[in-house]
Structures are given as structure tokens and as C-alpha cells.
Amino acid sequence: MPQIVAKFNSSKSSACWRECGEQVTTRIHIFWEGLILVPYWTNVFGFINKHFQVNLPRDPLVAILGVKTDLIKSEKTRYLLQILLVAAKKNITMKWLQRRPPTLDERLYGQ
């Protein structure tokens, strides 16, 4: 987290390293609110809603914390949803210091 690094090293900036313009970044910014991540999460939720035939809201409570998934009745399907959300977050960490956003295709199809 840029904010934490800057706290311990005054020569480092607390601004977002993805150059989105945010001056003080937080975990929620890095995983959810960053401008380059908005299209990514929109694609993730589009994929989930299409393939699970549900209408999950694009919400950090669902994406980051995995709550509010009661729209999915099947326990097996909810478990699969949790795996997909973990993979989506892992995709963000794999591109951690890069300015380019992750894509859904990279995680699903290894591209």
C-alpha cells in the first residue's frame, strides 16, 4: 500500500502507483475504487451474472468480502462464486505494481 510505505519511508509517495490521480490510497482504492479497476470489476460481475443467471450487485461487499451472496441458492454454486472472486482478487495482486489493469481473460483463459 503506498500509504503505508510512505508512512515508513518519507522519500516514497502515498499517491497511487497506477497513476490514477489519487493522492492518498487505501486498500479499498487498490482493490476496488481505482479508476483502472472499475472496468475490470464490471467485467467480472458481468461474467458472474451471465453464467450464474443472477443479478449480483457490483459491490465491494460481494467482491472483496464475499458477503451478500444469498441471491445464489445452491451451496455448490455459492462455493464456485467464492472461488471466482478469490481468482479475481488474485488477478489484481498479480498485476500489483503495474499501471495496466488486469483482465478477466488473463485469469480465465491464461492469456
JSON list of C-alpha atoms in Angstrom, two decimals, residues 61-70:
[
{"chain": "A", "resi": 61, "resn": "LEU", "atom": "CA", "xyz": [-19.06, -6.31, -0.01]},
{"chain": "A", "resi": 62, "resn": "VAL", "atom": "CA", "xyz": [-19.58, -9.04, -2.59]},
{"chain": "A", "resi": 63, "resn": "ALA", "atom": "CA", "xyz": [-16.28, -8.72, -4.47]},
{"chain": "A", "resi": 64, "resn": "ILE", "atom": "CA", "xyz": [-13.85, -8.16, -1.60]},
{"chain": "A", "resi": 65, "resn": "LEU", "atom": "CA", "xyz": [-15.57, -9.71, 1.42]},
{"chain": "A", "resi": 66, "resn": "GLY", "atom": "CA", "xyz": [-17.72, -12.32, -0.32]},
{"chain": "A", "resi": 67, "resn": "VAL", "atom": "CA", "xyz": [-20.93, -11.40, 1.52]},
{"chain": "A", "resi": 68, "resn": "LYS", "atom": "CA", "xyz": [-24.41, -10.68, 0.17]},
{"chain": "A", "resi": 69, "resn": "THR", "atom": "CA", "xyz": [-24.37, -13.79, -1.98]},
{"chain": "A", "resi": 70, "resn": "ASP", "atom": "CA", "xyz": [-27.77, -15.00, -0.77]}
]
